[in-house]
Amino acid sequence: MENHNKVLMLMVCTFFFFSMPTYSIQNTLTSNQFIQYNDTLVSAAGTFEAGFFNFGDPQQYFGIWYNSISPRTYVWVANRNTPAQNSTVMMKLTDQGSLVILDGSKGIIWNSDSSRIGVEPVVQLLDSGNLVVKDANNTQNFLWESFDYPGDTLLAGMKLKSNSVTGPYRYLTSWRSPEDPATGEYSYRIDMHGYPQLVTEKGSRILYRGGSWNGILFTGVPWQRLYRIYNFSAVITDKEFSYQYENLDNSIITRVVLDQNGITQRLTWSDRTQIWEATSTRPADECDVYALCGINSNCNVTDFPNCKCLEGFVPKFQTKWKSSNWTDGCVRKTDLNCSHGDGFLKYTSMKLPDTSSSWFNKSLSLEKCKTMCLKNCSCTAYANLDIRNNGSGCLLWFDNIVDMRNFPDQGQDIYIRLSSSELVYTSDPKKNKRNSKHAGIIAGVIALIIGLTLIVMVTLAYRKKLGCIRNLFQKKDMEDGDSATIFDFSTITSATNHFSNRNKLGEGGFGPVYKGITVDGQEIAVKRLSKTSIQGIEEFKNEVKLMATLQHRNLVKLLGCSIRQDEKLLIYEFMPNRSLDYFIFDTIRSKLLDWTKRLEIIDGIARGLLYLHQDSRLRIIHRDLKTSNILLDIDMIPKISDFGLARSFMGDQAEANTNRVMGTYGYMPPEYAVHGSFSIKSDVFSFGVVVLEIISGKKNSGFCDPRRRLNLLGNAWRLWIEERPEELIADILYDEAICSEILRFIHVGLLCVQQLPEDRPNMSSVVLMLKGEKLLPKPSEPGFYAGKNNMNSAGSSINEATISLLEAR
Ligand SMILES: *[C@@H]1O[C@H](CO)[C@@H](O)[C@H](O)[C@H]1NC(C)=O
Ligand SMILES: *[C@@H]1O[C@H](CO)[C@@H](O)[C@H](O)[C@H]1NC(C)=O
Ligand SMILES: *[C@@H]1O[C@H](CO)[C@@H](O)[C@H](O)[C@H]1NC(C)=O
Ligand SMILES: *[C@@H]1O[C@H](CO)[C@@H](O)[C@H](O)[C@H]1NC(C)=O
Ligand SMILES: *[C@@H]1O[C@H](CO)[C@@H](O)[C@H](O)[C@H]1NC(C)=O
Ligand SMILES: *[C@@H]1O[C@H](CO)[C@@H](O)[C@H](O)[C@H]1NC(C)=O
Ligand SMILES: *[C@@H]1O[C@H](CO)[C@@H](O)[C@H](O)[C@H]1NC(C)=O
Ligand SMILES: *[C@@H]1O[C@H](CO)[C@@H](O)[C@H](O)[C@H]1NC(C)=O
Ligand SMILES: *[C@@H]1O[C@H](CO)[C@@H](O)[C@H](O)[C@H]1NC(C)=O
Ligand SMILES: *[C@@H]1O[C@H](CO)[C@@H](O)[C@H](O)[C@H]1NC(C)=O
């Protein structure tokens, strides 16, 4: 009888698909088997895992990620634009070999649309990260494969493809945000106008080019560093272009990803630092910005200004050009003669210009190529197509030269057409120099200033967050010329009016925080770590490293960092509404936060913390959660900040000890303040204090009941056991209608601040408890309850700053 019930239940649970549910670990699924919310497929060698996932919201996606890398890194998402609305969801393989995702109402929300029908189809997750559908007896011929539908990530073996008639059909598209895999606005693809080239586009506008294929790699990619590690290959036919890379060293885990800001990076996993390190980034510098210098010019990062007209060309509008507006580019000094008398000037080590108006022939020699160019009046340049074997093939450009730059060491030779009179002039360097010497000095000074400004602007536009991290962590490993810190120290100095007192937002434990406005008008918050600060270089690195890998709506966003000698700066997004303490402890401003807002704030903090503890897969303990570390954005959405003390945990290591007890009195749990032992439950304690402070409008550390010498926790506890907890609620919040809800929050707050860490709920329970979806147990006495056994003077301390106690050994 009981067995019968079980079977019945199973049938109910499995949506009446009469088959057995699957469980990890397996890598293959046959037709009519399915994967639901909790199941995963793991590839044979355990490299990749596939299954449903979410970002802390009810919405569910089916995707593929690295099985053993944390934070979890997704490489592919099936239903990126059509998430399931709740966890009642499944993926199954139909008899014909189509993969479908069904939601709770059994509606198909995603379909692999496989046109090929299988006889005995199975779906398998391969160690390459490819999810394939094939016939059980046929190992090679796939009916469908996820590699044919790239998302934002290019894995080894995946192909970018374009057709000369229909255009790109396999290409990367960015996510909308780090937690929204929906198709974003950027794409990374092969442009088939003229000779094929790799481009990143926003909509249909080119942002930057990887360049055209030179036989080894795309001309704008620093291939010399990479081609021993990866085998890049392209198949070029009249109709098609197909590009891929293979990993020659299997110990390297690598991927190319197009992020939501349109930045492309090759990232490799570092076991040593446990982060993804960028081995190449595009745009790498300002000269990578498409057509920065306008037409018929050249961009050189080592020159100021970066833009120069090609030899024999002059700015179209002199004054505009001199004021660094290069958009109109340059025009010829002397028109081409066309019929005869034209020649070419050779440029070496260049990234070849935009090939969208070009022509090519693989078998023509360079000499023939030149002849071809001279024959056509609109041909303006020629170069070899393939750089292997001293060069071969012919590439011709027509009309204007666009987006050319110096590319030291690995660039190519290109020959630019000039009228013979210009050639005579430019080939006489002495005459050239004498003419321009004097003006050159003055122009140089002006140009230097303009150039610096531009660099700042462009650098800010592309916040190369990872570049800074690279600097911090692997200076030694880096190659010359790669040392670009994102935020130039002097930029920040001027953005903050030289750290003037007027710009000061507040003083954190580790040093003052300033408001800054960058040249492009972006508001930033700059944390300046004082030289005497107890936040040493270790804490600084820690904060940068953690923040760079964390992304959540309720965590403050790190824009970058800057170091000069012993000056260390962290640059964050600016939060116009300051921090929570600014509101809740002020009699006037506290009126601006009604209960609905406060509830949302508490909920937001809980979600941020849950993400840190659990969903980020890094298991991070913040260790210094307090109202002044909870910043509020323009919509009063809370953002947890100040990660200087945060610690990341590997695996299941649930608690640790430290000799340096750091944190803030009033928010520290007893086991940490007294024994230096900390765990995720330390944060839960701090969270409980914050909740009670938000509800009462009183500071735990500052609150003092003169008669009983109780702190806020003690007072809350006393009111709780005397069954009049509503007296804790701040007067301005009190309202019969919502009283029971507030009481639930007090109850949860008290559960969080219990004396013993093991009694405190974890954050996932807290989130459910706050929603009223989980039964609340009876709380026991809070830690640091100064009522009877006054453990410590902490309760009466009014020191708000983060402190450091060096525990006696
Ligand atoms: C997923 O697993 C968890 C714990 O293993 C269980 O509590 C939960 O009910 C499962 N959810 C589904 C949808 O199967
Ligand atoms: C889950 O979503 C489906 C479709 O959106 C809906 O029909 C179903 O009722 C939902 N289930 C729950 C438990 O909310
Ligand atoms: C697949 O192979 C098995 C065993 O070799 C055989 O029994 C089965 O008929 C084959 N299926 C098909 C569709 O060829
Ligand atoms: C690189 O790939 C090409 C084409 O796929 C292949 O012919 C060649 O042998 C590969 N080279 C190496 C070193 O693996
Ligand atoms: C441009 O850059 C290269 C190398 O980066 C350098 O050698 C050269 O002098 C620079 N200036 C010009 C005008 O080419
Ligand atoms: C540069 O000139 C172009 C074209 O005249 C104009 O649209 C653009 O706004 C100018 N840029 C700046 C920064 O002034
Ligand atoms: C082109 O060059 C030839 C020979 O140098 C000369 O006779 C002719 O006038 C030139 N034509 C133009 C339009 O400059
Ligand atoms: C390329 O040049 C070769 C040699 O001159 C010629 O045979 C061939 O037709 C040309 N191909 C194209 C596409 O023009
Ligand atoms: C020169 O090349 C352009 C672009 O390929 C072409 O449209 C034009 O017909 C050519 N002119 C001559 C005279 O060959
Ligand atoms: C390339 O050019 C150099 C110098 O001209 C020559 O020694 C070498 O043999 C050439 N290599 C090939 C593959 O043609």
Short mmCIF file of C-alpha atoms in Angstrom, two decimals, residues 134-507:
data_model
loop_
_atom_site.label_atom_id
_atom_site.label_comp_id
_atom_site.label_asym_id
_atom_site.label_seq_id
_atom_site.Cartn_x
_atom_site.Cartn_y
_atom_site.Cartn_z
CA LYS A 134 22.82 12.57 -31.02
CA ASP A 135 21.72 9.11 -31.96
CA ALA A 136 22.70 6.64 -29.32
CA ASN A 137 24.71 4.60 -31.84
CA ASN A 138 26.33 7.52 -33.55
CA THR A 139 29.03 9.25 -31.56
CA GLN A 140 30.15 11.91 -33.99
CA ASN A 141 27.19 13.17 -35.94
CA PHE A 142 25.23 15.51 -33.69
CA LEU A 143 21.56 16.20 -34.33
CA TRP A 144 21.88 19.37 -32.30
CA GLU A 145 24.59 21.01 -30.21
CA SER A 146 24.67 23.99 -27.87
CA PHE A 147 27.95 25.12 -29.51
CA ASP A 148 25.82 26.15 -32.49
CA TYR A 149 24.02 28.69 -30.29
CA PRO A 150 26.70 30.71 -28.51
CA GLY A 151 25.72 33.07 -25.72
CA ASP A 152 28.26 35.52 -24.29
CA THR A 153 31.05 32.96 -24.05
CA LEU A 154 33.32 31.43 -26.66
CA LEU A 155 34.78 28.14 -25.50
CA ALA A 156 37.51 26.18 -27.21
CA GLY A 157 36.01 24.38 -30.18
CA MET A 158 33.06 26.73 -30.52
CA LYS A 159 32.84 28.51 -33.88
CA LEU A 160 32.05 32.04 -34.93
CA LYS A 161 30.52 31.90 -38.40
CA SER A 162 29.41 34.34 -41.02
CA ASN A 163 27.93 34.02 -44.48
CA SER A 164 28.85 36.50 -47.20
CA VAL A 165 25.23 36.87 -48.23
CA THR A 166 23.22 36.48 -45.05
CA GLY A 167 25.88 37.83 -42.66
CA PRO A 168 26.89 36.56 -39.22
CA TYR A 169 24.87 33.66 -37.88
CA ARG A 170 27.02 32.36 -35.06
CA TYR A 171 28.28 35.06 -32.79
CA LEU A 172 28.44 36.15 -29.19
CA THR A 173 25.88 38.45 -27.63
CA SER A 174 26.34 40.03 -24.23
CA TRP A 175 24.13 39.46 -21.23
CA ARG A 176 21.99 42.36 -20.18
CA SER A 177 23.53 42.47 -16.74
CA PRO A 178 25.59 40.11 -14.59
CA GLU A 179 22.36 38.60 -13.32
CA ASP A 180 20.29 38.81 -16.45
CA PRO A 181 21.37 36.50 -19.27
CA ALA A 182 18.83 37.97 -21.70
CA THR A 183 20.32 39.08 -25.00
CA GLY A 184 22.07 42.39 -24.41
CA GLU A 185 23.01 45.11 -26.86
CA TYR A 186 26.55 44.06 -27.71
CA SER A 187 27.65 41.45 -30.20
CA TYR A 188 31.00 39.99 -31.16
CA ARG A 189 31.03 38.72 -34.67
CA ILE A 190 32.60 38.41 -38.08
CA ASP A 191 31.75 41.31 -40.38
CA MET A 192 31.59 40.09 -43.97
CA HIS A 193 31.73 43.39 -45.83
CA GLY A 194 34.95 43.25 -47.82
CA TYR A 195 37.59 40.99 -46.32
CA PRO A 196 36.11 39.40 -43.16
CA GLN A 197 37.02 41.07 -39.87
CA LEU A 198 36.19 40.52 -36.21
CA VAL A 199 34.12 43.33 -34.70
CA THR A 200 32.32 44.21 -31.51
CA GLU A 201 29.13 46.06 -32.23
CA LYS A 202 26.48 47.85 -30.25
CA GLY A 203 23.40 47.36 -32.34
CA SER A 204 24.88 47.78 -35.81
CA ARG A 205 27.49 50.36 -34.82
CA ILE A 206 31.08 49.12 -34.64
CA LEU A 207 32.70 49.85 -31.27
CA TYR A 208 36.01 48.22 -31.99
CA ARG A 209 37.60 45.75 -34.31
CA GLY A 210 39.67 42.71 -33.62
CA GLY A 211 40.79 43.21 -37.21
CA SER A 212 41.08 41.01 -40.25
CA TRP A 213 42.52 37.48 -40.38
CA ASN A 214 46.26 37.50 -41.04
CA GLY A 215 46.77 33.76 -41.34
CA ILE A 216 47.54 33.33 -37.64
CA LEU A 217 44.96 35.44 -35.85
CA PHE A 218 43.07 38.71 -36.26
CA THR A 219 45.50 41.56 -36.86
CA GLY A 220 44.48 43.58 -33.81
CA VAL A 221 44.86 40.71 -31.34
CA PRO A 222 48.23 40.32 -29.60
CA TRP A 223 48.71 36.88 -31.04
CA GLN A 224 52.39 36.42 -30.23
CA ARG A 225 51.56 35.93 -26.60
CA LEU A 226 48.77 33.52 -27.34
CA TYR A 227 49.52 31.36 -30.31
CA ARG A 228 51.68 28.87 -28.50
CA ILE A 229 48.89 28.21 -26.01
CA TYR A 230 45.98 28.18 -28.42
CA ASN A 231 45.62 27.02 -31.98
CA PHE A 232 43.56 29.65 -33.71
CA SER A 233 42.12 28.70 -37.05
CA ALA A 234 39.87 30.13 -39.69
CA VAL A 235 38.23 28.51 -42.67
CA ILE A 236 37.66 31.05 -45.43
CA THR A 237 35.67 30.26 -48.54
CA ASP A 238 33.89 32.46 -51.04
CA LYS A 239 30.71 32.19 -49.06
CA GLU A 240 31.70 31.48 -45.50
CA PHE A 241 34.07 32.49 -42.76
CA SER A 242 34.46 30.31 -39.72
CA TYR A 243 36.76 30.93 -36.78
CA GLN A 244 37.62 28.90 -33.70
CA TYR A 245 40.40 28.23 -31.23
CA GLU A 246 41.66 25.06 -29.63
CA ASN A 247 43.38 24.84 -26.30
CA LEU A 248 46.82 23.28 -26.75
CA ASP A 249 47.48 23.05 -23.02
CA ASN A 250 44.69 21.17 -21.32
CA SER A 251 45.76 22.28 -17.87
CA ILE A 252 44.57 25.77 -18.77
CA ILE A 253 40.90 26.58 -18.29
CA THR A 254 40.06 29.42 -20.61
CA ARG A 255 37.11 31.24 -22.12
CA VAL A 256 36.43 34.38 -24.10
CA VAL A 257 33.57 36.43 -22.80
CA LEU A 258 31.75 39.52 -24.03
CA ASP A 259 30.54 41.34 -20.95
CA GLN A 260 27.49 43.54 -20.52
CA ASN A 261 29.56 46.69 -21.12
CA GLY A 262 30.76 45.40 -24.47
CA ILE A 263 34.24 44.55 -23.23
CA THR A 264 35.72 41.30 -24.50
CA GLN A 265 38.23 39.40 -22.46
CA ARG A 266 40.06 36.15 -22.63
CA LEU A 267 39.98 34.87 -19.09
CA THR A 268 41.95 32.00 -17.67
CA TRP A 269 41.30 30.44 -14.32
CA SER A 270 44.09 30.81 -11.81
CA ASP A 271 44.23 28.16 -9.14
CA ARG A 272 46.63 30.29 -7.17
CA THR A 273 44.46 33.35 -6.80
CA GLN A 274 41.16 31.56 -7.33
CA ILE A 275 40.00 34.20 -9.75
CA TRP A 276 39.58 34.53 -13.50
CA GLU A 277 42.54 36.45 -14.80
CA ALA A 278 42.33 38.43 -18.01
CA THR A 279 45.08 37.52 -20.46
CA SER A 280 43.76 39.92 -23.05
CA THR A 281 41.16 42.66 -23.00
CA ARG A 282 39.58 44.64 -25.77
CA PRO A 283 39.45 47.58 -25.89
CA ALA A 284 42.94 47.50 -24.43
CA ASP A 285 43.54 51.23 -24.77
CA GLU A 286 42.08 54.35 -26.35
CA CYS A 287 43.41 53.48 -29.81
CA ASP A 288 41.14 50.46 -29.80
CA VAL A 289 38.10 52.73 -29.87
CA TYR A 290 36.78 52.39 -33.39
CA ALA A 291 37.76 55.28 -35.69
CA LEU A 292 38.83 57.41 -32.75
CA CYS A 293 40.99 59.53 -35.06
CA GLY A 294 38.51 59.83 -37.90
CA ILE A 295 39.48 59.01 -41.47
CA ASN A 296 42.97 58.97 -43.02
CA SER A 297 44.76 59.12 -39.73
CA ASN A 298 46.70 56.89 -37.41
CA CYS A 299 46.37 56.24 -33.70
CA ASN A 300 49.42 55.72 -31.54
CA VAL A 301 49.04 55.17 -27.79
CA THR A 302 52.58 56.21 -27.07
CA ASP A 303 52.15 59.56 -28.77
CA PHE A 304 50.41 62.66 -27.45
CA PRO A 305 47.98 63.37 -28.86
CA ASN A 306 47.18 59.88 -29.99
CA CYS A 307 45.87 60.91 -33.34
CA LYS A 308 47.96 62.02 -36.30
CA CYS A 309 47.05 62.53 -39.92
CA LEU A 310 48.75 60.12 -42.29
CA GLU A 311 51.74 61.54 -44.12
CA GLY A 312 50.51 63.71 -46.99
CA PHE A 313 47.23 64.43 -45.23
CA VAL A 314 46.09 67.42 -43.16
CA PRO A 315 43.21 67.83 -40.70
CA LYS A 316 39.95 68.63 -42.42
CA PHE A 317 39.22 71.28 -39.81
CA GLN A 318 42.41 72.54 -38.21
CA THR A 319 41.00 74.15 -35.07
CA LYS A 320 38.63 71.35 -34.33
CA TRP A 321 41.41 68.82 -34.76
CA LYS A 322 43.67 70.80 -32.47
CA SER A 323 41.00 70.84 -29.80
CA SER A 324 41.06 67.05 -29.93
CA ASN A 325 37.86 66.57 -31.83
CA TRP A 326 39.16 64.14 -34.42
CA THR A 327 35.83 62.99 -35.80
CA ASP A 328 36.22 64.73 -39.15
CA GLY A 329 39.62 63.23 -39.78
CA CYS A 330 42.09 64.23 -42.44
CA VAL A 331 42.15 65.01 -46.16
CA ARG A 332 44.87 64.81 -48.80
CA LYS A 333 47.18 67.75 -49.24
CA THR A 334 47.55 66.85 -52.92
CA ASP A 335 44.97 64.90 -54.88
CA LEU A 336 46.01 61.66 -56.52
CA ASN A 337 46.99 61.92 -60.17
CA CYS A 338 45.42 58.53 -60.88
CA SER A 339 46.62 58.00 -64.45
CA HIS A 340 50.27 58.00 -63.40
CA GLY A 341 52.69 59.53 -60.99
CA ASP A 342 51.27 58.04 -57.76
CA GLY A 343 53.34 56.02 -55.33
CA PHE A 344 53.10 54.39 -51.91
CA LEU A 345 54.43 55.10 -48.46
CA LYS A 346 55.16 52.09 -46.28
CA TYR A 347 53.96 51.91 -42.67
CA THR A 348 55.32 49.08 -40.54
CA SER A 349 53.91 47.40 -37.42
CA MET A 350 50.34 48.49 -37.99
CA LYS A 351 46.98 47.06 -37.20
CA LEU A 352 45.44 47.06 -40.64
CA PRO A 353 42.54 49.48 -41.19
CA ASP A 354 38.87 48.65 -41.49
CA THR A 355 38.43 46.15 -44.31
CA SER A 356 34.74 46.77 -44.85
CA SER A 357 35.56 48.43 -48.18
CA SER A 358 38.33 46.16 -49.34
CA TRP A 359 39.07 43.53 -51.95
CA PHE A 360 41.31 40.49 -51.64
CA ASN A 361 42.92 37.69 -53.59
CA LYS A 362 44.80 34.91 -51.86
CA SER A 363 47.15 34.08 -54.70
CA LEU A 364 48.40 37.48 -55.86
CA SER A 365 51.94 38.52 -54.88
CA LEU A 366 52.66 41.84 -53.20
CA GLU A 367 54.14 43.24 -56.41
CA LYS A 368 50.99 42.31 -58.36
CA CYS A 369 48.95 43.71 -55.54
CA LYS A 370 50.61 47.09 -55.96
CA THR A 371 49.93 47.03 -59.71
CA MET A 372 46.29 46.16 -59.06
CA CYS A 373 45.98 49.10 -56.70
CA LEU A 374 47.53 51.57 -59.13
CA LYS A 375 45.11 50.47 -61.80
CA ASN A 376 42.08 51.57 -59.84
CA CYS A 377 41.68 55.26 -59.07
CA SER A 378 39.83 54.72 -55.81
CA CYS A 379 42.34 52.20 -54.42
CA THR A 380 44.19 53.85 -51.53
CA ALA A 381 46.30 51.13 -49.91
CA TYR A 382 47.51 47.58 -50.22
CA ALA A 383 49.05 44.93 -47.98
CA ASN A 384 49.72 41.23 -47.75
CA LEU A 385 46.75 39.13 -46.76
CA ASP A 386 48.69 36.47 -44.92
CA ILE A 387 51.78 37.19 -42.81
CA ARG A 388 53.06 33.62 -42.73
CA ASN A 389 56.05 32.68 -44.89
CA ASN A 390 57.16 36.30 -45.33
CA GLY A 391 53.71 37.27 -46.51
CA SER A 392 51.38 36.31 -49.31
CA GLY A 393 48.10 37.31 -50.89
CA CYS A 394 46.72 40.72 -51.66
CA LEU A 395 44.42 43.03 -49.77
CA LEU A 396 43.32 46.36 -51.28
CA TRP A 397 41.54 49.28 -49.64
CA PHE A 398 39.33 51.78 -51.40
CA ASP A 399 38.60 55.40 -50.54
CA ASN A 400 39.29 56.42 -46.96
CA ILE A 401 41.56 54.67 -44.48
CA VAL A 402 39.66 54.10 -41.25
CA ASP A 403 40.78 52.87 -37.83
CA MET A 404 44.45 52.20 -38.33
CA ARG A 405 46.84 52.12 -35.39
CA ASN A 406 50.38 51.28 -34.45
CA PHE A 407 50.70 47.78 -33.18
CA PRO A 408 54.29 47.32 -32.07
CA ASP A 409 55.97 43.94 -32.53
CA GLN A 410 53.09 42.15 -34.13
CA GLY A 411 51.65 44.60 -36.60
CA GLN A 412 51.82 44.33 -40.36
CA ASP A 413 53.20 46.38 -43.22
CA ILE A 414 50.77 48.47 -45.22
CA TYR A 415 51.40 50.73 -48.22
CA ILE A 416 49.38 53.93 -48.44
CA ARG A 417 48.92 55.63 -51.78
CA LEU A 418 50.16 59.22 -52.21
CA SER A 419 50.65 61.53 -55.13
CA SER A 420 54.29 61.57 -56.21
CA SER A 421 54.76 65.19 -55.16
CA GLU A 422 53.86 64.27 -51.59
CA LEU A 423 56.17 61.28 -51.71
CA VAL A 424 59.13 63.46 -52.62
CA TYR A 425 58.28 65.73 -49.72
CA THR A 426 57.80 63.06 -47.10
CA SER A 427 60.82 61.07 -48.15
CA ASP A 428 63.03 64.04 -47.29
CA PRO A 429 62.91 63.90 -43.51
CA LYS A 430 65.28 66.86 -42.90
CA LYS A 431 63.17 69.29 -44.84
CA ASN A 432 60.13 67.95 -43.14
CA LYS A 433 61.53 68.45 -39.66
CA ARG A 434 62.97 71.92 -40.22
CA ASN A 435 59.62 73.20 -41.32
CA SER A 436 57.75 71.98 -38.35
CA LYS A 437 60.28 72.19 -35.56
CA HIS A 438 59.13 75.35 -33.90
CA ALA A 439 55.43 74.81 -34.21
CA GLY A 440 56.01 71.26 -33.13
CA ILE A 441 57.15 72.18 -29.65
CA ILE A 442 54.17 74.39 -28.95
CA ALA A 443 51.74 71.97 -30.52
CA GLY A 444 53.38 69.20 -28.53
CA VAL A 445 52.70 70.89 -25.22
CA ILE A 446 49.08 71.56 -26.11
CA ALA A 447 48.75 68.09 -27.45
CA LEU A 448 50.15 66.56 -24.30
CA ILE A 449 47.51 68.22 -22.19
CA ILE A 450 44.72 67.27 -24.56
CA GLY A 451 46.03 63.75 -24.86
CA LEU A 452 46.08 63.26 -21.12
CA THR A 453 42.50 64.44 -20.86
CA LEU A 454 41.45 62.04 -23.56
CA ILE A 455 43.15 59.13 -21.89
CA VAL A 456 41.33 59.90 -18.71
CA MET A 457 38.02 60.12 -20.51
CA VAL A 458 38.45 56.93 -22.42
CA THR A 459 39.81 55.09 -19.43
CA LEU A 460 36.82 56.05 -17.41
CA ALA A 461 34.49 55.07 -20.18
CA TYR A 462 35.89 51.57 -20.16
CA ARG A 463 36.38 50.67 -16.61
CA LYS A 464 38.96 48.03 -16.93
CA LYS A 465 38.33 46.65 -13.55
CA LEU A 466 40.23 43.49 -14.17
CA GLY A 467 43.21 45.40 -15.43
CA CYS A 468 43.66 46.86 -12.01
CA ILE A 469 43.35 43.53 -10.37
CA ARG A 470 45.89 42.12 -12.71
CA ASN A 471 48.18 44.84 -11.55
CA LEU A 472 47.66 44.01 -7.96
CA PHE A 473 48.07 40.34 -8.10
CA GLN A 474 50.45 39.46 -10.80
CA LYS A 475 52.69 42.38 -11.44
CA LYS A 476 55.57 39.97 -11.76
CA ASP A 477 53.78 37.77 -14.25
CA MET A 478 52.95 40.61 -16.50
CA GLU A 479 54.49 41.62 -19.70
CA ASP A 480 55.71 45.09 -20.43
CA GLY A 481 53.19 47.55 -21.66
CA ASP A 482 50.41 45.81 -19.86
CA SER A 483 50.57 47.83 -16.68
CA ALA A 484 47.56 50.06 -17.31
CA THR A 485 45.94 50.86 -13.98
CA ILE A 486 42.43 51.87 -14.60
CA PHE A 487 42.06 54.99 -12.59
CA ASP A 488 44.97 57.28 -12.84
CA PHE A 489 45.80 58.69 -9.44
CA SER A 490 45.82 62.27 -10.66
CA THR A 491 42.39 61.82 -12.24
CA ILE A 492 41.00 60.95 -8.88
CA THR A 493 42.87 63.76 -7.23
CA SER A 494 41.24 66.29 -9.51
CA ALA A 495 37.86 64.55 -9.39
CA THR A 496 37.84 64.98 -5.62
CA ASN A 497 39.30 68.53 -5.60
CA HIS A 498 42.49 67.15 -4.11
CA PHE A 499 40.60 65.27 -1.45
CA SER A 500 39.17 68.50 -0.13
CA ASN A 501 37.19 68.52 3.06
CA ARG A 502 34.16 69.77 1.18
CA ASN A 503 34.13 66.55 -0.82
CA LYS A 504 34.40 64.37 2.22
CA LEU A 505 31.41 62.08 2.67
CA GLY A 506 32.48 60.46 5.89
CA GLU A 507 35.13 58.63 7.74
#
